Coordinates of C-alpha atoms and ligand atoms in Angstrom, one line a residue:
Chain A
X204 CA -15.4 18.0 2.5
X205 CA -18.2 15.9 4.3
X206 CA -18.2 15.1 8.1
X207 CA -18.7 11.2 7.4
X208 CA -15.7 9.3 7.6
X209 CA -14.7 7.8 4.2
X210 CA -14.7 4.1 4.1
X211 CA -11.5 2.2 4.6
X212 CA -10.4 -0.1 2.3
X213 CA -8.3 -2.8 2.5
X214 CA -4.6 -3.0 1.5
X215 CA -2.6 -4.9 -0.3
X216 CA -4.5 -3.4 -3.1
X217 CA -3.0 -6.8 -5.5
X218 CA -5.3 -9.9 -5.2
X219 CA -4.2 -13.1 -6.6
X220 CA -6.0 -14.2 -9.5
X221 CA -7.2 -10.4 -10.4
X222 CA -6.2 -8.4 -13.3
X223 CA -4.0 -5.5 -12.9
X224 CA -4.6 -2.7 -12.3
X225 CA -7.1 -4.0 -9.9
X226 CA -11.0 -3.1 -10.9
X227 CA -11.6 -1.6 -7.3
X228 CA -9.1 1.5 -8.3
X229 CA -11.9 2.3 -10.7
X230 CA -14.2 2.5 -8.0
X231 CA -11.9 4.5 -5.8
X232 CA -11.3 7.2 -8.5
X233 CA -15.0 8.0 -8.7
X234 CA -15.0 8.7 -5.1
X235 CA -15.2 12.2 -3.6
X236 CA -11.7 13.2 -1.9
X237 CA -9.3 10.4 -0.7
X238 CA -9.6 6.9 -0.1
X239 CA -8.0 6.0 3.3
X240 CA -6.4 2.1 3.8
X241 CA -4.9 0.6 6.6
X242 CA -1.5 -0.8 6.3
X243 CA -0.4 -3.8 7.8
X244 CA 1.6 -2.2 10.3
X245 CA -2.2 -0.3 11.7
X246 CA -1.5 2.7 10.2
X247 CA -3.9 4.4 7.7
X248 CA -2.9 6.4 4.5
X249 CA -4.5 8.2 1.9
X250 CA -5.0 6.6 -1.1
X251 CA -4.9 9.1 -4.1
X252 CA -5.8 7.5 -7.6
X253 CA -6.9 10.4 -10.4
X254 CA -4.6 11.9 -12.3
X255 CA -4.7 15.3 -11.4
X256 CA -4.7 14.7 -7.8
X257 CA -1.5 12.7 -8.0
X258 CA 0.4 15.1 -9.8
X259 CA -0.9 17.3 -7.2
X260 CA 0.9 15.2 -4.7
X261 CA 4.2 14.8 -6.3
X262 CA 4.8 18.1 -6.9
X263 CA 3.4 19.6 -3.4
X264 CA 6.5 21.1 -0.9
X265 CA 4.1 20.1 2.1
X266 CA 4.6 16.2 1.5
X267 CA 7.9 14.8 2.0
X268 CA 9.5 11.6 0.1
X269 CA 11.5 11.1 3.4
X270 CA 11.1 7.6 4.5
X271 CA 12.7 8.7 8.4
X272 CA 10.0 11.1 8.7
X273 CA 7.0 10.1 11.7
X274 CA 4.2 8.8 9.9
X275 CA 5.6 7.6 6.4
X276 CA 3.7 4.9 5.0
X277 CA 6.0 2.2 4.8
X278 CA 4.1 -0.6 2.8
X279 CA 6.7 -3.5 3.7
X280 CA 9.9 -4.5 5.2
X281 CA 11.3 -4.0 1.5
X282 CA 14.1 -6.5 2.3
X283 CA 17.6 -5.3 0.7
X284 CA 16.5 -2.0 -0.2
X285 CA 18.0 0.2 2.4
X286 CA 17.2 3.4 3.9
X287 CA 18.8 7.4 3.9
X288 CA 19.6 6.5 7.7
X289 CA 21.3 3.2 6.9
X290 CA 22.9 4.2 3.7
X291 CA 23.8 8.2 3.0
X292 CA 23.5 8.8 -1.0
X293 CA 19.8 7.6 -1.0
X294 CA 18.9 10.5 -2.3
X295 CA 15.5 9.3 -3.5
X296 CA 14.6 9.5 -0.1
X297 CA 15.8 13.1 0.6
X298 CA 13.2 16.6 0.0
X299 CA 14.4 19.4 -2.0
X300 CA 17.2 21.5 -1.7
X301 CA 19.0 17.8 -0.3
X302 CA 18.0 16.2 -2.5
X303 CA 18.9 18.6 -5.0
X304 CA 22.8 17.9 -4.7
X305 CA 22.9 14.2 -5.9
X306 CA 20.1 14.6 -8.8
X307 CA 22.3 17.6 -10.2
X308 CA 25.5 15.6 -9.9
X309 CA 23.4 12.9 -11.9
X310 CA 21.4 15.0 -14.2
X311 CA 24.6 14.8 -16.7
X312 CA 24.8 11.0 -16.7
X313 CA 21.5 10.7 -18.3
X314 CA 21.0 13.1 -20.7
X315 CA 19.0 12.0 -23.7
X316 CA 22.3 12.6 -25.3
X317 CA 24.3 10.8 -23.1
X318 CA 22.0 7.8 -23.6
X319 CA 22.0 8.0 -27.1
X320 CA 25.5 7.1 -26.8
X321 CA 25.0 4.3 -24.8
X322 CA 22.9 2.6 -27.9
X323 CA 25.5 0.2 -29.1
X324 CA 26.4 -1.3 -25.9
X325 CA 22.3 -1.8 -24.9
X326 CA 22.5 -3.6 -28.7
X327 CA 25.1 -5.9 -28.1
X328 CA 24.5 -7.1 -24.6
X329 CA 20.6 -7.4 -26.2
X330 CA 22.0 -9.5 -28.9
X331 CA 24.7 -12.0 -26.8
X332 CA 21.7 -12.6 -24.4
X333 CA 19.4 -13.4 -27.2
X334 CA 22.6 -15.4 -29.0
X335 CA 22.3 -17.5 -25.4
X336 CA 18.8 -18.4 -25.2
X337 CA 19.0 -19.0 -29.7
X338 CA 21.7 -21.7 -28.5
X339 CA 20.7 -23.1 -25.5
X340 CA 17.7 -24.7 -27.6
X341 CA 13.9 -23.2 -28.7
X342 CA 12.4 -22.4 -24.9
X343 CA 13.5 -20.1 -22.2
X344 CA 12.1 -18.5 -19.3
X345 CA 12.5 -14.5 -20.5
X346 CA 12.1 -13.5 -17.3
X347 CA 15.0 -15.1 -16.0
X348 CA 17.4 -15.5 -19.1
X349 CA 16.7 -12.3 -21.0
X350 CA 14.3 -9.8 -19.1
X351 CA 16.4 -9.8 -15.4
X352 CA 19.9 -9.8 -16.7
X353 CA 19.0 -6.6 -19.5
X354 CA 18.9 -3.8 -17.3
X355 CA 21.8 -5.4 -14.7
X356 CA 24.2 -5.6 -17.8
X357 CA 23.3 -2.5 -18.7
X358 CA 23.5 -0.8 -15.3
X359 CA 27.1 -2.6 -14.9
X360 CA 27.4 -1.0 -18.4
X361 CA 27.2 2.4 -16.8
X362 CA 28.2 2.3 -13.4
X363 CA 31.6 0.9 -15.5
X364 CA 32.0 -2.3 -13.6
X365 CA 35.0 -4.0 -15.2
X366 CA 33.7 -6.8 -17.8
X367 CA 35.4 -9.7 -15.6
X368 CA 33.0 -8.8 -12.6
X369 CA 30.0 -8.4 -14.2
X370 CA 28.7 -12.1 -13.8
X371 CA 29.3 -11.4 -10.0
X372 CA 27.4 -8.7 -10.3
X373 CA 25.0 -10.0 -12.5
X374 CA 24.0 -12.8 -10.0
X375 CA 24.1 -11.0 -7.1
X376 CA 21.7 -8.5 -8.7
X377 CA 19.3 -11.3 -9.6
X378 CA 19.2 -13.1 -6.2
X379 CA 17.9 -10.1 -4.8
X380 CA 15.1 -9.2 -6.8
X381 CA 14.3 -13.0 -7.1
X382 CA 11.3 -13.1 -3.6
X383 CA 10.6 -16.6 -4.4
X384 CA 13.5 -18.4 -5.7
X385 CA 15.9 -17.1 -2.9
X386 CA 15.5 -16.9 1.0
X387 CA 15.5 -13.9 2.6
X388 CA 18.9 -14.4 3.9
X389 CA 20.1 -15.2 1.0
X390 CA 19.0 -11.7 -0.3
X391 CA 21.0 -10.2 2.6
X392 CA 24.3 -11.8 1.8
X393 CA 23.9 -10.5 -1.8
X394 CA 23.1 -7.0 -0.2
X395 CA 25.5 -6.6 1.8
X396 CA 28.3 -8.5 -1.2
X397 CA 27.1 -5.8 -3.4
X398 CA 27.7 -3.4 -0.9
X399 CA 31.4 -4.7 0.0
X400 CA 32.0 -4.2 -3.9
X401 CA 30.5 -1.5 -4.8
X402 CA 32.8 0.4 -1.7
X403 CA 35.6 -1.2 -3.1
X404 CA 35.4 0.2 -6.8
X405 CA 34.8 3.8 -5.2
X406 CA 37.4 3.2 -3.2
X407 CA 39.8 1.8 -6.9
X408 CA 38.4 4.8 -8.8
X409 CA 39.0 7.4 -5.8
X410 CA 43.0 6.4 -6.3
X411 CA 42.8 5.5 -10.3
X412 CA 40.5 7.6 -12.3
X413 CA 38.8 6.6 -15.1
X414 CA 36.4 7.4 -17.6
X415 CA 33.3 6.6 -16.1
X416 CA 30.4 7.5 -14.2
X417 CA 32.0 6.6 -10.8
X418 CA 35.1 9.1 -11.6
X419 CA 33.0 11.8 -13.1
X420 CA 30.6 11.8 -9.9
X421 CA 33.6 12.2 -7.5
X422 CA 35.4 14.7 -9.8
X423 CA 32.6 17.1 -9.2
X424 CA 33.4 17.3 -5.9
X425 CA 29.5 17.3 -4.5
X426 CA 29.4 13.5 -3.9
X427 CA 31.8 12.1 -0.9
X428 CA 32.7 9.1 -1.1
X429 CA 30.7 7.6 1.3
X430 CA 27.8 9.0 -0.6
X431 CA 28.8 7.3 -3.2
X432 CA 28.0 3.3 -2.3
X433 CA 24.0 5.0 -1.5
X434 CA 24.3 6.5 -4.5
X435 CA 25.1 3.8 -7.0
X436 CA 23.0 1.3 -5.0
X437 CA 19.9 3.7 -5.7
X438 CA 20.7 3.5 -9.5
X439 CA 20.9 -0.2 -9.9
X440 CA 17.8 -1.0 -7.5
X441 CA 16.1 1.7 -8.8
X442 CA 16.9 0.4 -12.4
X443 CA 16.7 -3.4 -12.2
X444 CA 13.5 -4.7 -11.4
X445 CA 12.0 -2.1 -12.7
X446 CA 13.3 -2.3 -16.3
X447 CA 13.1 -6.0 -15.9
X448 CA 9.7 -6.3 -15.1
X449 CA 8.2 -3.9 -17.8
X450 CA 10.0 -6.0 -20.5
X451 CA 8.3 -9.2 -19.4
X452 CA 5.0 -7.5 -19.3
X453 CA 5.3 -5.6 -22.6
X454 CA 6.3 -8.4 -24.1
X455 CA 2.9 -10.6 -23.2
X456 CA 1.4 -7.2 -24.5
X457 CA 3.0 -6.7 -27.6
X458 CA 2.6 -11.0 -28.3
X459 CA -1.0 -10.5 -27.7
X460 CA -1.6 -7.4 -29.7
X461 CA 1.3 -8.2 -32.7
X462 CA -0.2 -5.6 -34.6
X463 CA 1.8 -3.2 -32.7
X464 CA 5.4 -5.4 -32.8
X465 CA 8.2 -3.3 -34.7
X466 CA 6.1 0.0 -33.8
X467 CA 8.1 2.2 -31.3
X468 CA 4.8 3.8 -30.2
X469 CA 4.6 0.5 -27.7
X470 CA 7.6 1.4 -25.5
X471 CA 5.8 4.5 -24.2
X472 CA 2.4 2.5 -24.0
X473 CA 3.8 -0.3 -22.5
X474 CA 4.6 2.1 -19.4
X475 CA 1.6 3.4 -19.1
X476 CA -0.1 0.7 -19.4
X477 CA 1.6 -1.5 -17.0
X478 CA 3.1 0.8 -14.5
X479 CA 4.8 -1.5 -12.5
X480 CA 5.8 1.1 -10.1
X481 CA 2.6 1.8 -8.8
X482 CA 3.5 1.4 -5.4
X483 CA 6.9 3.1 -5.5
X484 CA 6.2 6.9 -4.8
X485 CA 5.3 7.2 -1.0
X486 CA 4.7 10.4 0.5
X487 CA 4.1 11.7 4.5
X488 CA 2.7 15.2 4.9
X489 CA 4.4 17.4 6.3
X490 CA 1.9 19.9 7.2
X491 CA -1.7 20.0 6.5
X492 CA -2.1 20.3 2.8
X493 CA -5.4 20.2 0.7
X494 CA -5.6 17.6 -2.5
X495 CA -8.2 17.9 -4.2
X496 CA -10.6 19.5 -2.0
X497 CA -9.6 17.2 0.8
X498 CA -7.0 18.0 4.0
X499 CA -4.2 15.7 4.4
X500 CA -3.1 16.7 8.0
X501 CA 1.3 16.5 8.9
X502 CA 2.0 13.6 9.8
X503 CA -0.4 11.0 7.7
X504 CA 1.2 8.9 5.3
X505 CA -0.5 9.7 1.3
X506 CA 0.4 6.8 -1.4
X507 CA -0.1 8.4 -5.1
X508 CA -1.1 5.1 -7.4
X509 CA 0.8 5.8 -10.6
X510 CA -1.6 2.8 -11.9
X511 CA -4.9 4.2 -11.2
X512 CA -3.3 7.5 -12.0
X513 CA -2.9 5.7 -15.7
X514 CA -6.3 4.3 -15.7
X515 CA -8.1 7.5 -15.4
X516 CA -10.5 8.5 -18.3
X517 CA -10.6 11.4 -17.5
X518 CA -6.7 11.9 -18.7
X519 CA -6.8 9.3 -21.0
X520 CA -9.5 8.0 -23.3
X521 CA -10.2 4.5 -23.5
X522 CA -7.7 4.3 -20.8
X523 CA -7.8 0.0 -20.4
X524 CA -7.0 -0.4 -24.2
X525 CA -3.4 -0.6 -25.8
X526 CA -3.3 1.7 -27.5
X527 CA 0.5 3.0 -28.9
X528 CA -0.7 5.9 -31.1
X529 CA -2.6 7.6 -28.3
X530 CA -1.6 11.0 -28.3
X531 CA -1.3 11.6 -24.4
X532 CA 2.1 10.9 -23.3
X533 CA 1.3 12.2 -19.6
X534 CA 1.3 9.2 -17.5
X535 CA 2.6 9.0 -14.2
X536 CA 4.6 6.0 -14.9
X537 CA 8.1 7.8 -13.7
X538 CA 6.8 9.8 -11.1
X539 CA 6.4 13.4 -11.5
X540 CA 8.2 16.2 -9.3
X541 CA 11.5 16.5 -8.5
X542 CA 11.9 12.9 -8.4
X543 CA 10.5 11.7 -11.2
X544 CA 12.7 8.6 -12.9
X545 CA 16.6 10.0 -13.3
X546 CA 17.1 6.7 -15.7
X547 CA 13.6 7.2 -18.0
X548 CA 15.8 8.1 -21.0
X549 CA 17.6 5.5 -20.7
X550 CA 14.5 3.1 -19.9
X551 CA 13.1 4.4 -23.5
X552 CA 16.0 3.4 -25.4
X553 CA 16.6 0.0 -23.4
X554 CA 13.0 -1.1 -24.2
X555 CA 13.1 0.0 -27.8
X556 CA 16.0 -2.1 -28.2
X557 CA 14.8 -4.9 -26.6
X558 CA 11.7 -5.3 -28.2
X559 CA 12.9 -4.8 -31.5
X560 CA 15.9 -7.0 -31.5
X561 CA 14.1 -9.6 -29.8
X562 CA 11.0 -9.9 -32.2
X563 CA 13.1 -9.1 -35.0
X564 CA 15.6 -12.1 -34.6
X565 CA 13.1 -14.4 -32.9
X566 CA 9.9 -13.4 -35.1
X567 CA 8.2 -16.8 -34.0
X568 CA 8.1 -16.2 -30.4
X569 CA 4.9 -17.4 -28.5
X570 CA 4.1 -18.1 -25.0
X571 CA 4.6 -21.8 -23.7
X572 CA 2.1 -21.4 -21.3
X573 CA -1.9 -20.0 -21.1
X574 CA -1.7 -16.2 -20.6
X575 CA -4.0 -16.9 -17.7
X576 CA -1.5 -19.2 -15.9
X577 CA 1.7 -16.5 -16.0
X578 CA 3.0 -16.2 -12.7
X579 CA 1.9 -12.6 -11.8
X580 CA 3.9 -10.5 -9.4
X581 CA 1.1 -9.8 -6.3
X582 CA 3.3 -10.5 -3.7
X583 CA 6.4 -7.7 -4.2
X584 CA 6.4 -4.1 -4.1
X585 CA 6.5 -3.7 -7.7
X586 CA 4.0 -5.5 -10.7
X587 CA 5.5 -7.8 -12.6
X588 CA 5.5 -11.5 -13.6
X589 CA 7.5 -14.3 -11.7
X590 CA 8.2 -16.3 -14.8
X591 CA 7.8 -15.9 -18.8
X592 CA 8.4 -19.4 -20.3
X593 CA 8.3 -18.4 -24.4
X594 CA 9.0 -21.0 -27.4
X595 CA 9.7 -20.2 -30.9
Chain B
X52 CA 4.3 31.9 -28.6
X53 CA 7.4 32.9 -26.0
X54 CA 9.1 30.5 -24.0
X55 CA 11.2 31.2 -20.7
X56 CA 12.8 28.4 -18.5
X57 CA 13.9 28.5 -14.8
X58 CA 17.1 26.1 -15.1
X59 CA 17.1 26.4 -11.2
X60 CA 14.1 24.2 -11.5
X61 CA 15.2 21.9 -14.1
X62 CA 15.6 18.0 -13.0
X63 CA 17.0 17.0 -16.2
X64 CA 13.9 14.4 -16.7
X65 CA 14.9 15.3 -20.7
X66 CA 11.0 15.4 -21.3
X67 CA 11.2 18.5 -23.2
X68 CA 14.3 17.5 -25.4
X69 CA 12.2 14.4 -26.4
X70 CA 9.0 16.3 -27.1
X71 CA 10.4 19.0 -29.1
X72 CA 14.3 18.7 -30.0
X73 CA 14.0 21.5 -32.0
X74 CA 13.3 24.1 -29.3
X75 CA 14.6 22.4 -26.3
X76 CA 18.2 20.9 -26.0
X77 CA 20.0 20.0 -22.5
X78 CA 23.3 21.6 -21.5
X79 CA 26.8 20.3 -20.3
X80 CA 25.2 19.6 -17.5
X81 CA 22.0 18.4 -18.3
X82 CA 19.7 21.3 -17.6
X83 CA 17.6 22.7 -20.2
X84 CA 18.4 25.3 -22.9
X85 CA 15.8 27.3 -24.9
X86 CA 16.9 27.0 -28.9
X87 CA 14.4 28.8 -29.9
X88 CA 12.0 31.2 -27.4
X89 CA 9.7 32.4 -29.9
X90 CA 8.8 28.8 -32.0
X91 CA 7.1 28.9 -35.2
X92 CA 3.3 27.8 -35.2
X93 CA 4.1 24.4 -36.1
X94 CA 5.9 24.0 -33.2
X95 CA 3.5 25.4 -30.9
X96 CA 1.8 22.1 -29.9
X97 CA 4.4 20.3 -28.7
X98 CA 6.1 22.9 -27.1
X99 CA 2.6 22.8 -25.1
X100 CA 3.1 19.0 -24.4
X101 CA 6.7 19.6 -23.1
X102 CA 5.6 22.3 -20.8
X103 CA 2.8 20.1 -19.4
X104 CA 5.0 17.0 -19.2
X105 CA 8.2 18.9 -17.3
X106 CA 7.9 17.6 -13.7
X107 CA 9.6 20.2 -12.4
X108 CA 7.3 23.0 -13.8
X109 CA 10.6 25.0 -15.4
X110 CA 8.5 25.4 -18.7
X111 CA 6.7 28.3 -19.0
X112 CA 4.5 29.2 -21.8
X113 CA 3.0 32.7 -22.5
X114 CA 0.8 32.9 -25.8
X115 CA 1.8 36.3 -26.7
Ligands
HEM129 C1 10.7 0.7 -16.4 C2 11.6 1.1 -15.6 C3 11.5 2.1 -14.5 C4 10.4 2.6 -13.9 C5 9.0 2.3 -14.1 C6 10.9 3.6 -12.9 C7 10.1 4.3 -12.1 C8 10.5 5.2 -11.2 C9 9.7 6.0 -10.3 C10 8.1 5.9 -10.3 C11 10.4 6.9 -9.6 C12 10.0 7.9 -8.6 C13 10.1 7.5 -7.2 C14 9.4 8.4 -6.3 O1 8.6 9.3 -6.7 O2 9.6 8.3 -5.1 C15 11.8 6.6 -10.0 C16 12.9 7.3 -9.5 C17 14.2 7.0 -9.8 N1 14.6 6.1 -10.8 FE1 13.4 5.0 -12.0 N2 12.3 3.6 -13.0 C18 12.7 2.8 -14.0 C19 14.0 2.6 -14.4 C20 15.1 3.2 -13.9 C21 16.5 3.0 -14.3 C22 16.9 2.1 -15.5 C23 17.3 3.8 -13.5 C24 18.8 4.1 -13.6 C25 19.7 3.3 -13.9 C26 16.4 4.5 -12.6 C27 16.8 5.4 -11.6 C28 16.0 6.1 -10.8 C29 16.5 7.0 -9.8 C30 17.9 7.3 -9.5 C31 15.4 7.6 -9.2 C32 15.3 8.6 -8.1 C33 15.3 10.0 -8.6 C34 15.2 11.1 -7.6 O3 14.9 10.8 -6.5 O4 15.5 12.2 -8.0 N3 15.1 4.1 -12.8 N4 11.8 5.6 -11.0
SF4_130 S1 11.4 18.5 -19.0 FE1 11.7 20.1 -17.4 S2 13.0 19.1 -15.9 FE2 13.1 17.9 -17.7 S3 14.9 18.7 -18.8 FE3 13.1 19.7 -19.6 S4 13.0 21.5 -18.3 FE4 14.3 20.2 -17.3

């Protein structure tokens, strides 16, 4: 440790009109210890951006995922997403053992088997979206008409939301993941509509069991059902965008390097590559803790950039190419730790779907626009593009 | 090459089961199960993988 203070850099860490991840996280990894920020709100985290040193973090029982705690580095007013304190059953916001409860409950919902299951279902809702945009004529915007609605029909899918409420559902789902097409309010009516319905099917499934997740999670008897509406409001926020935006992106990737189209490899790449949740895991110390040679002290807010975490050579080689038949599978895409991504298995099989039905039925797909003028996503929490306009 | 695992640990991220379905399998309720503690060579690689890549660190490997 050296008695200089560190030089703060500035946050957000996305620029318009630079590539992602941004070329100063290549800078910050070769830095001794941490790299402190300010946040917009004045306070200043630690930055951590090698591989080693995030893992570090997300597996440390000194540093707390709990957003309620004093010093925990909120990045933004991350509209519609709500908090433990506002909404029990958020459990991605709960330490261990809390936390504990709810993933276990879970754990059995997204087994690889369990997943493996699912398969027909994630083909079929693949295929009528696909059917959709064949018909409606030979453009489409895939973020909008194929990439959004994927992972909602598929959370719907497993949350069992009955087939006539699944366009509600659907379209209150996009509105609020959509920052520029819809006002803020907007995305606060379709919070808090979600909300209403989601209570109300706990509330239908609490008198009529079925077989679904909804029934199985109360029938183990760990969940109340007020836990519940946090609960499956994690699982579709956590799994919407998310999904959504790594299908946009890997499908630029995979129409720019076609070499690798019908290889499976890509799925795994494509996270990796991308890592659109590089912002997602933030952690507050809870007491002074040492990462890689340098002292967090309790209270200070630490953000672990799964990104720059993905971009370090010295985990992977040649880490900026796109490359699917790399050997390292250990990115940081997911998380790590206890709360590393609950749905990843069924992420895997979503995207392998997705782009092999899509290039496989629409083999002459090609961007309708520059690759220089996509609409990249600097402005949200997660990476991402805006808009995909395709042709075929 | 023997393999234990703390199930207590085990948050059912399914890393292992994709790494190496033939010595790792997930239970009833999704926690992990040994198939086979003491692999055979060919194995021992990605059995290697899967105990790096469990975020939970239930994997341990002893080379004995
Ligand atoms: C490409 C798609 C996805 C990415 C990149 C992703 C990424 C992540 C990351 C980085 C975390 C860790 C957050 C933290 O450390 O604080 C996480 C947690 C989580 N994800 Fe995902 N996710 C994706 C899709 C999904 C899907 C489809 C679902 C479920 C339907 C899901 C459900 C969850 C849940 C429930 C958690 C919290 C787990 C816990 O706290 O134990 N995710 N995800
Ligand atoms: S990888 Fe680790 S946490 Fe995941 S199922 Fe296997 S043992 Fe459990």
């Amino acid at each position: 440790m050296t008695g200089t203070e560190p030089k703060t850099v500035p946050f957000p860490l996305r620029v318009p009109g630079e590539p992602f991840p941004p070329p100063r996280y290549e800078e910050y990894r070769r830095r001794e210890g941490l790299v402190p920020t300010q946040l917009p709100n004045g306070n200043r985290v630690w930055l951590v951006t090698r591989h080693t040193e995030v893992r570090a973090v997300l597996t440390s029982k000194k540093i707390s995922a709990n957003p309620d705690r004093e010093g925990f580095p909120h990045i933004s007013d991350t509209m519609g997403v709500p908090r433990q304190e506002q909404i029990p059953g958020w459990f991605v916001g709960l330490d261990s053992p809390e936390h504990d409860r709810f993933r276990k409950a879970l754990i059995p919902e997204f087994t690889v088997r369990r997943v493996r299951a699912m398969r027909p279902a994630i083909e079929r809702t693949v295929d009528e979206l696909i059917d959709t945009m064949l018909a409606a004529g030979n453009s489409a915007d895939l973020v909008a008409d194929f990439a959004l609605p994927v992972p909602s029909l598929v959370i719907s899918t497993l949350l069992g939301i009955p087939p006539v409420d699944r366009d509600f559902f659907e379209s209150r789902t996009r509105t609020l993941v959509s920052i520029r097409t819809s006002t803020e309010q907007q995305r606060d009516t379709a919070a808090k509509e979600l909300l209403r319905y989601i209570n109300r099917l706990v509330g239908i499934k609490a008198q009529w069991p079925g077989d679904d997740l909804i029934t199985r999670l109360l029938a183990t008897g760990s969940i109340s059902v007020q836990e519940m509406t946090g609960v499956l409001m994690l699982l579709l926020i956590a799994g919407h965008e998310t999904t959504a935006n790594n299908i946009a992106l890997g499908v630029v990737t995979l129409l720019l390097n076609p070499q690798w189209v019908g290889d499976q490899r890509a799925v795994e790449e494509t996270l990796r590559f991308h890592s659109v949740a590089d912002l997602v895991s933030l952690r507050v110390a809870v007491e002074d803790v040492e990462i890689g040679g340098h002292l967090i002290r309790a209270g200070e807010g630490v953000i672990p950039l799964a990104a720059a975490a993905n971009h370090d050579e010295s985990a992977f080689a040649c880490p900026h190419a796109f490359d699917p038949a790399r050997t390292e599978r250990h990115h940081v895409a997911f998380g790590y730790g206890v709360h590393q991504c609950l749905g990843q298995n069924l992420v895997r099989t979503e995207m392998e779907i997705v782009y092999r039905r899509l290039f496989e039925r629409i083999p002459t797909l090609e961007l309708a626009v520059p690759v220089e003028e996509l609409p990249l996503k600097y402005d949200g929490v997660l990476y991402g593009l805006h808009e995909l306009p395709v042709r075929w | 090459m023997r393999i234990t695992v703390d199930s207590d640990r085990c948050v059912g991220a399914g890393q292992c089961v994709l790494s190496a379905p033939d010595v790792f399998d997930q239970d009833e309720d999704g926690l992990v199960v040994v198939l086979d503690p003491r692999p055979a060579p060919g194995e021992h690689d990605v059995v290697q993988q899967a105990g790096d890549l469990c975020p939970a660190h239930a994997i341990t490997v002893n080379e004995d």
